Amino acid sequence: MTLFKALLFAGAAFVAAPSFASFPADSLTASALAAAADGNPEAAIDLLLDAQRADTTWHCELIAAGEELEDCRLSPRWAALTAENERRTAIAHPEYDHALRRELLDLYDADQNPRGRLIMAGKQNPDDRETLSRLWKDIREADSINQPRATAMLDSLGWIPSAKVGAAAQGLFFVVQHADPATIGRYIDLFEKAALAGELPRKLFAKMKDRSLLYSGQPQIYGTQKVRQADTGKMIIWRLRDKTEVNALRREMDLPPLSPEDFADAME
C-alpha cells in the first residue's frame, strides 16, 4: 500500500466508524490503522499510545482482537498498550464477564502470536529453515492446547455474544479456523449464525467458508484462500466458483475486490 492509499484509508476509517466520538484520539486511531496497513507496526503503536494520552477514557476493541493490528502484536510495547486498553474497557463495560473475556483474549493471543512470529521470520529470513521449522513446531504445540480449550467452550457455551465479552469471542473463531476440516465442519453453522447476527465480522466467516470448501476440494466462493503452485512455489488463489460474481459476493462480506492480477493468477 502506498502512503497516499494509507492516508485515504485513514480518512475512510475515521468517517466510517460510528463509535468515534473524541476527535483527537479517534483521528490518531485512524492514522494508526493506516500505518499498520502500510507495514509500519511501530508507528501504529506510537499513534495508539498517543490516542490513549489524548483521551483518558478512550479504548478500542481492535486492540483487543482485530486483524488490522496483527503485526503490532509482536512489539515489546504491545503488552502495556493492551493492559491499559483492558483497564479502560473494564471501567467502561462493567456488565462484561471480564474473567471470561480474559480467557478468550488469552486464547486469541495463544493462537495468533505464534503465527505472527512465523510470518515475521519468513519475511526476514526465508531461507532459515531451522528457525521456520522450530516456529512451525511451536504452532502445532499451541494448537494442541488451544483447540480442546476452544471446542470445550463452544460445546458448553455456544457462541458468546459481544454484549458479554466484546470482540473477545473472535479467539474461538481463529482457533477453529486453524483446526482440521472435521472440527471446522462441526462449528461452521454456529459461526455463520454469529456472522449473520453481526456478532462476528462477515469477512472472517467468508474465510472459514472458503477454507472448508478448499479442504473438500470444491471451488471457493469468496476468493480468500490461496494454494502454492508446485512448479513455481507461487501462492495463487484457489479455484473460484464464479469469477463474474465473486467481487459482488466479497462486497457483501466486507472484503475488498480482487484485482485483475488476482484473477489472472487464479487456479482454473
Tab-separated table of C-alpha atoms in Angstrom:
chain	number	residue	atom	x	y	z
A	1	MET	CA	0.000	0.000	0.000
A	2	THR	CA	1.328	3.429	-0.914
A	3	LEU	CA	1.391	6.292	1.571
A	4	PHE	CA	-1.352	8.018	-0.445
A	5	LYS	CA	-3.588	4.966	-0.184
A	6	ALA	CA	-2.796	4.684	3.514
A	7	LEU	CA	-3.905	8.271	4.077
A	8	LEU	CA	-7.123	7.591	2.171
A	9	PHE	CA	-7.646	4.517	4.352
A	10	ALA	CA	-7.155	6.660	7.446
A	11	GLY	CA	-9.778	9.141	6.315
A	12	ALA	CA	-12.233	6.397	5.416
A	13	ALA	CA	-11.718	4.669	8.756
A	14	PHE	CA	-12.374	7.895	10.624
A	15	VAL	CA	-15.558	8.713	8.707
A	16	ALA	CA	-16.934	5.166	8.766
A	17	ALA	CA	-16.513	4.267	12.446
A	18	PRO	CA	-19.746	5.116	14.307
A	19	SER	CA	-18.082	4.719	17.717
A	20	PHE	CA	-15.715	7.605	17.044
A	21	ALA	CA	-16.607	10.366	19.491
A	22	SER	CA	-13.364	12.060	20.531
A	23	PHE	CA	-11.690	13.660	17.529
A	24	PRO	CA	-8.054	13.669	18.755
A	25	ALA	CA	-7.990	10.045	19.940
A	26	ASP	CA	-10.062	8.671	17.109
A	27	SER	CA	-8.201	10.575	14.414
A	28	LEU	CA	-4.997	9.098	15.835
A	29	THR	CA	-6.613	5.649	15.766
A	30	ALA	CA	-7.467	6.025	12.089
A	31	SER	CA	-3.885	7.030	11.380
A	32	ALA	CA	-2.659	4.021	13.378
A	33	LEU	CA	-4.764	1.687	11.252
A	34	ALA	CA	-3.309	3.292	8.136
A	35	ALA	CA	0.239	2.878	9.451
A	36	ALA	CA	-0.401	-0.783	10.250
A	37	ALA	CA	-1.897	-1.370	6.797
A	38	ASP	CA	1.198	0.252	5.289
A	39	GLY	CA	3.515	-2.158	7.141
A	40	ASN	CA	4.659	0.192	9.935
A	41	PRO	CA	3.587	-1.515	13.188
A	42	GLU	CA	5.823	0.545	15.477
A	43	ALA	CA	4.433	3.775	14.030
A	44	ALA	CA	0.946	2.369	14.574
A	45	ILE	CA	1.733	1.684	18.229
A	46	ASP	CA	3.115	5.206	18.655
A	47	LEU	CA	-0.186	6.573	17.370
A	48	LEU	CA	-2.283	4.293	19.596
A	49	LEU	CA	-0.272	5.369	22.636
A	50	ASP	CA	-0.848	8.976	21.596
A	51	ALA	CA	-4.571	8.189	21.404
A	52	GLN	CA	-4.516	6.850	24.962
A	53	ARG	CA	-2.788	10.025	26.135
A	54	ALA	CA	-5.187	12.247	24.203
A	55	ASP	CA	-8.284	10.811	25.895
A	56	THR	CA	-8.056	9.091	29.276
A	57	THR	CA	-11.301	7.158	28.670
A	58	TRP	CA	-10.621	6.056	25.079
A	59	HIS	CA	-10.406	2.313	24.412
A	60	CYS	CA	-10.607	0.233	21.252
A	61	GLU	CA	-11.762	-3.332	20.577
A	62	LEU	CA	-9.359	-3.582	17.623
A	63	ILE	CA	-6.544	-3.587	20.175
A	64	ALA	CA	-8.177	-6.469	21.996
A	65	ALA	CA	-8.918	-8.575	18.910
A	66	GLY	CA	-8.530	-7.377	15.371
A	67	GLU	CA	-6.687	-8.487	12.266
A	68	GLU	CA	-5.983	-4.878	11.338
A	69	LEU	CA	-3.301	-4.627	14.046
A	70	GLU	CA	-1.892	-8.168	13.858
A	71	ASP	CA	1.660	-7.076	13.013
A	72	CYS	CA	1.708	-4.814	16.080
A	73	ARG	CA	1.166	-7.703	18.476
A	74	LEU	CA	4.806	-8.833	18.402
A	75	SER	CA	6.160	-5.485	19.605
A	76	PRO	CA	7.584	-5.394	23.161
A	77	ARG	CA	5.316	-2.387	23.744
A	78	TRP	CA	2.109	-4.213	22.888
A	79	ALA	CA	1.562	-5.730	26.356
A	80	ALA	CA	1.492	-2.341	28.103
A	81	LEU	CA	-0.792	-0.895	25.440
A	82	THR	CA	-3.277	-3.752	25.743
A	83	ALA	CA	-3.157	-3.809	29.538
A	84	GLU	CA	-4.203	-0.158	29.650
A	85	ASN	CA	-6.845	-0.775	26.988
A	86	GLU	CA	-8.325	-3.603	29.061
A	87	ARG	CA	-8.248	-1.492	32.236
A	88	ARG	CA	-10.309	1.166	30.480
A	89	THR	CA	-12.624	-1.414	28.929
A	90	ALA	CA	-13.363	-2.832	32.367
A	91	ILE	CA	-14.384	0.637	33.598
A	92	ALA	CA	-16.487	1.403	30.526
A	93	HIS	CA	-18.194	-2.013	30.473
A	94	PRO	CA	-18.832	-3.278	33.999
A	95	GLU	CA	-21.535	-5.528	32.521
A	96	TYR	CA	-18.955	-7.725	30.770
A	97	ASP	CA	-17.854	-11.062	32.160
A	98	HIS	CA	-14.248	-9.920	32.399
A	99	ALA	CA	-12.877	-13.250	33.616
A	100	LEU	CA	-14.340	-14.937	30.533
A	101	ARG	CA	-13.133	-12.078	28.316
A	102	ARG	CA	-9.574	-12.505	29.632
A	103	GLU	CA	-9.726	-16.231	28.928
A	104	LEU	CA	-10.902	-15.603	25.357
A	105	LEU	CA	-8.264	-12.950	24.704
A	106	ASP	CA	-5.611	-15.288	26.076
A	107	LEU	CA	-6.859	-17.883	23.600
A	108	TYR	CA	-6.693	-15.300	20.813
A	109	ASP	CA	-3.083	-14.434	21.691
A	110	ALA	CA	-2.081	-18.082	22.020
A	111	ASP	CA	-3.403	-18.782	18.520
A	112	GLN	CA	-2.283	-15.651	16.695
A	113	ASN	CA	1.099	-14.778	18.177
A	114	PRO	CA	2.981	-17.955	17.175
A	115	ARG	CA	1.689	-17.488	13.637
A	116	GLY	CA	2.769	-13.866	13.686
A	117	ARG	CA	6.286	-14.892	14.674
A	118	LEU	CA	6.403	-17.393	11.827
A	119	ILE	CA	5.224	-14.824	9.276
A	120	MET	CA	7.765	-12.293	10.536
A	121	ALA	CA	10.604	-14.820	10.390
A	122	GLY	CA	9.562	-15.854	6.887
A	123	LYS	CA	9.777	-12.248	5.731
A	124	GLN	CA	13.107	-11.542	7.392
A	125	ASN	CA	14.949	-14.834	6.801
A	126	PRO	CA	13.010	-17.002	4.331
A	127	ASP	CA	15.949	-19.412	3.902
A	128	ASP	CA	16.415	-20.074	7.631
A	129	ARG	CA	14.789	-23.488	7.565
A	130	GLU	CA	15.837	-24.361	11.114
A	131	THR	CA	14.071	-21.337	12.599
A	132	LEU	CA	10.987	-21.764	10.418
A	133	SER	CA	10.755	-25.436	11.361
A	134	ARG	CA	11.006	-24.584	15.063
A	135	LEU	CA	8.294	-21.952	14.755
A	136	TRP	CA	6.002	-24.400	12.941
A	137	LYS	CA	6.551	-26.802	15.843
A	138	ASP	CA	5.560	-24.031	18.264
A	139	ILE	CA	2.331	-23.512	16.307
A	140	ARG	CA	1.467	-27.213	16.363
A	141	GLU	CA	2.098	-27.382	20.103
A	142	ALA	CA	-0.030	-24.282	20.718
A	143	ASP	CA	-2.850	-25.697	18.584
A	144	SER	CA	-2.812	-28.966	20.524
A	145	ILE	CA	-3.591	-26.948	23.651
A	146	ASN	CA	-5.832	-24.257	22.191
A	147	GLN	CA	-8.207	-26.426	20.198
A	148	PRO	CA	-9.513	-28.532	23.114
A	149	ARG	CA	-9.976	-25.314	25.118
A	150	ALA	CA	-11.935	-23.651	22.327
A	151	THR	CA	-14.147	-26.614	21.481
A	152	ALA	CA	-14.957	-27.207	25.147
A	153	MET	CA	-16.109	-23.596	25.453
A	154	LEU	CA	-18.160	-23.772	22.263
A	155	ASP	CA	-19.785	-27.030	23.336
A	156	SER	CA	-20.742	-25.669	26.742
A	157	LEU	CA	-21.478	-22.015	25.964
A	158	GLY	CA	-22.145	-21.824	22.229
A	159	TRP	CA	-21.265	-18.528	20.581
A	160	ILE	CA	-20.501	-15.988	23.311
A	161	PRO	CA	-22.221	-12.680	22.435
A	162	SER	CA	-20.437	-9.351	22.270
A	163	ALA	CA	-22.772	-7.990	24.951
A	164	LYS	CA	-20.984	-10.325	27.347
A	165	VAL	CA	-17.336	-10.168	26.208
A	166	GLY	CA	-16.969	-7.540	23.480
A	167	ALA	CA	-14.935	-8.741	20.495
A	168	ALA	CA	-13.037	-11.330	22.534
A	169	ALA	CA	-15.048	-14.288	21.205
A	170	GLN	CA	-13.102	-13.948	17.961
A	171	GLY	CA	-10.477	-16.038	19.720
A	172	LEU	CA	-12.794	-19.022	19.345
A	173	PHE	CA	-13.146	-18.352	15.634
A	174	PHE	CA	-9.421	-18.251	14.932
A	175	VAL	CA	-8.670	-21.428	16.842
A	176	VAL	CA	-11.365	-23.341	14.950
A	177	GLN	CA	-10.301	-21.746	11.652
A	178	HIS	CA	-6.868	-23.307	12.174
A	179	ALA	CA	-8.239	-26.726	13.116
A	180	ASP	CA	-8.754	-29.808	10.965
A	181	PRO	CA	-11.616	-29.989	8.417
A	182	ALA	CA	-13.824	-32.086	10.694
A	183	THR	CA	-13.623	-29.524	13.501
A	184	ILE	CA	-14.393	-26.661	11.123
A	185	GLY	CA	-17.373	-28.596	9.765
A	186	ARG	CA	-18.636	-29.199	13.277
A	187	TYR	CA	-18.897	-25.499	14.122
A	188	ILE	CA	-19.235	-23.682	10.804
A	189	ASP	CA	-23.012	-23.286	11.091
A	190	LEU	CA	-22.579	-21.704	14.520
A	191	PHE	CA	-20.094	-19.195	13.133
A	192	GLU	CA	-22.354	-18.438	10.179
A	193	LYS	CA	-25.218	-17.580	12.530
A	194	ALA	CA	-22.874	-15.331	14.523
A	195	ALA	CA	-21.789	-13.534	11.344
A	196	LEU	CA	-25.357	-13.046	10.130
A	197	ALA	CA	-26.279	-11.644	13.552
A	198	GLY	CA	-23.430	-9.142	13.424
A	199	GLU	CA	-21.573	-10.907	16.220
A	200	LEU	CA	-18.612	-11.927	14.051
A	201	PRO	CA	-17.097	-9.916	11.173
A	202	ARG	CA	-18.508	-11.299	7.940
A	203	LYS	CA	-15.081	-11.252	6.311
A	204	LEU	CA	-13.892	-13.761	8.906
A	205	PHE	CA	-16.737	-16.154	8.211
A	206	ALA	CA	-16.059	-15.837	4.470
A	207	LYS	CA	-12.549	-17.139	5.100
A	208	MET	CA	-13.850	-20.076	7.101
A	209	LYS	CA	-16.411	-20.961	4.420
A	210	ASP	CA	-13.797	-20.824	1.679
A	211	ARG	CA	-11.343	-22.874	3.702
A	212	SER	CA	-13.977	-25.530	4.307
A	213	LEU	CA	-14.639	-25.711	0.568
A	214	LEU	CA	-10.922	-25.898	-0.230
A	215	TYR	CA	-10.474	-28.764	2.231
A	216	SER	CA	-13.243	-30.673	0.480
A	217	GLY	CA	-11.745	-29.969	-2.970
A	218	GLN	CA	-14.587	-27.666	-4.040
A	219	PRO	CA	-14.281	-24.216	-5.639
A	220	GLN	CA	-14.385	-21.374	-3.145
A	221	ILE	CA	-16.999	-18.613	-3.077
A	222	TYR	CA	-15.158	-15.503	-1.904
A	223	GLY	CA	-11.607	-15.993	-3.127
A	224	THR	CA	-9.965	-15.751	0.296
A	225	GLN	CA	-7.861	-18.929	0.095
A	226	LYS	CA	-4.580	-19.431	-1.732
A	227	VAL	CA	-2.514	-22.511	-2.526
A	228	ARG	CA	1.113	-22.880	-3.535
A	229	GLN	CA	1.916	-23.835	-7.113
A	230	ALA	CA	4.031	-26.970	-7.188
A	231	ASP	CA	6.237	-25.843	-10.078
A	232	THR	CA	6.843	-22.183	-9.183
A	233	GLY	CA	6.202	-22.066	-5.436
A	234	LYS	CA	3.967	-19.034	-6.004
A	235	MET	CA	0.810	-18.587	-3.928
A	236	ILE	CA	-2.262	-18.302	-6.139
A	237	ILE	CA	-5.991	-18.122	-5.491
A	238	TRP	CA	-7.717	-21.484	-5.192
A	239	ARG	CA	-10.404	-22.205	-7.786
A	240	LEU	CA	-13.356	-19.811	-7.787
A	241	ARG	CA	-16.950	-20.924	-8.053
A	242	ASP	CA	-17.993	-17.862	-10.075
A	243	LYS	CA	-15.427	-15.323	-11.258
A	244	THR	CA	-18.118	-12.976	-12.550
A	245	GLU	CA	-19.880	-12.700	-9.202
A	246	VAL	CA	-17.004	-13.051	-6.741
A	247	ASN	CA	-16.394	-9.336	-6.189
A	248	ALA	CA	-20.085	-8.665	-5.575
A	249	LEU	CA	-20.087	-11.508	-3.063
A	250	ARG	CA	-16.909	-10.180	-1.458
A	251	ARG	CA	-18.529	-6.772	-1.070
A	252	GLU	CA	-21.385	-8.395	0.856
A	253	MET	CA	-18.798	-9.874	3.229
A	254	ASP	CA	-16.902	-6.587	3.715
A	255	LEU	CA	-13.922	-7.817	1.685
A	256	PRO	CA	-12.035	-5.671	-0.839
A	257	PRO	CA	-12.385	-6.627	-4.523
A	258	LEU	CA	-9.974	-8.991	-6.203
A	259	SER	CA	-7.656	-7.258	-8.644
A	260	PRO	CA	-7.162	-8.154	-12.318
A	261	GLU	CA	-3.814	-9.637	-11.283
A	262	ASP	CA	-5.596	-11.865	-8.775
A	263	PHE	CA	-7.913	-13.145	-11.481
A	264	ALA	CA	-5.017	-13.710	-13.874
A	265	ASP	CA	-3.252	-15.890	-11.299
A	266	ALA	CA	-6.323	-17.730	-10.005
A	267	MET	CA	-6.323	-21.500	-10.421
A	268	GLU	CA	-8.620	-22.727	-13.139
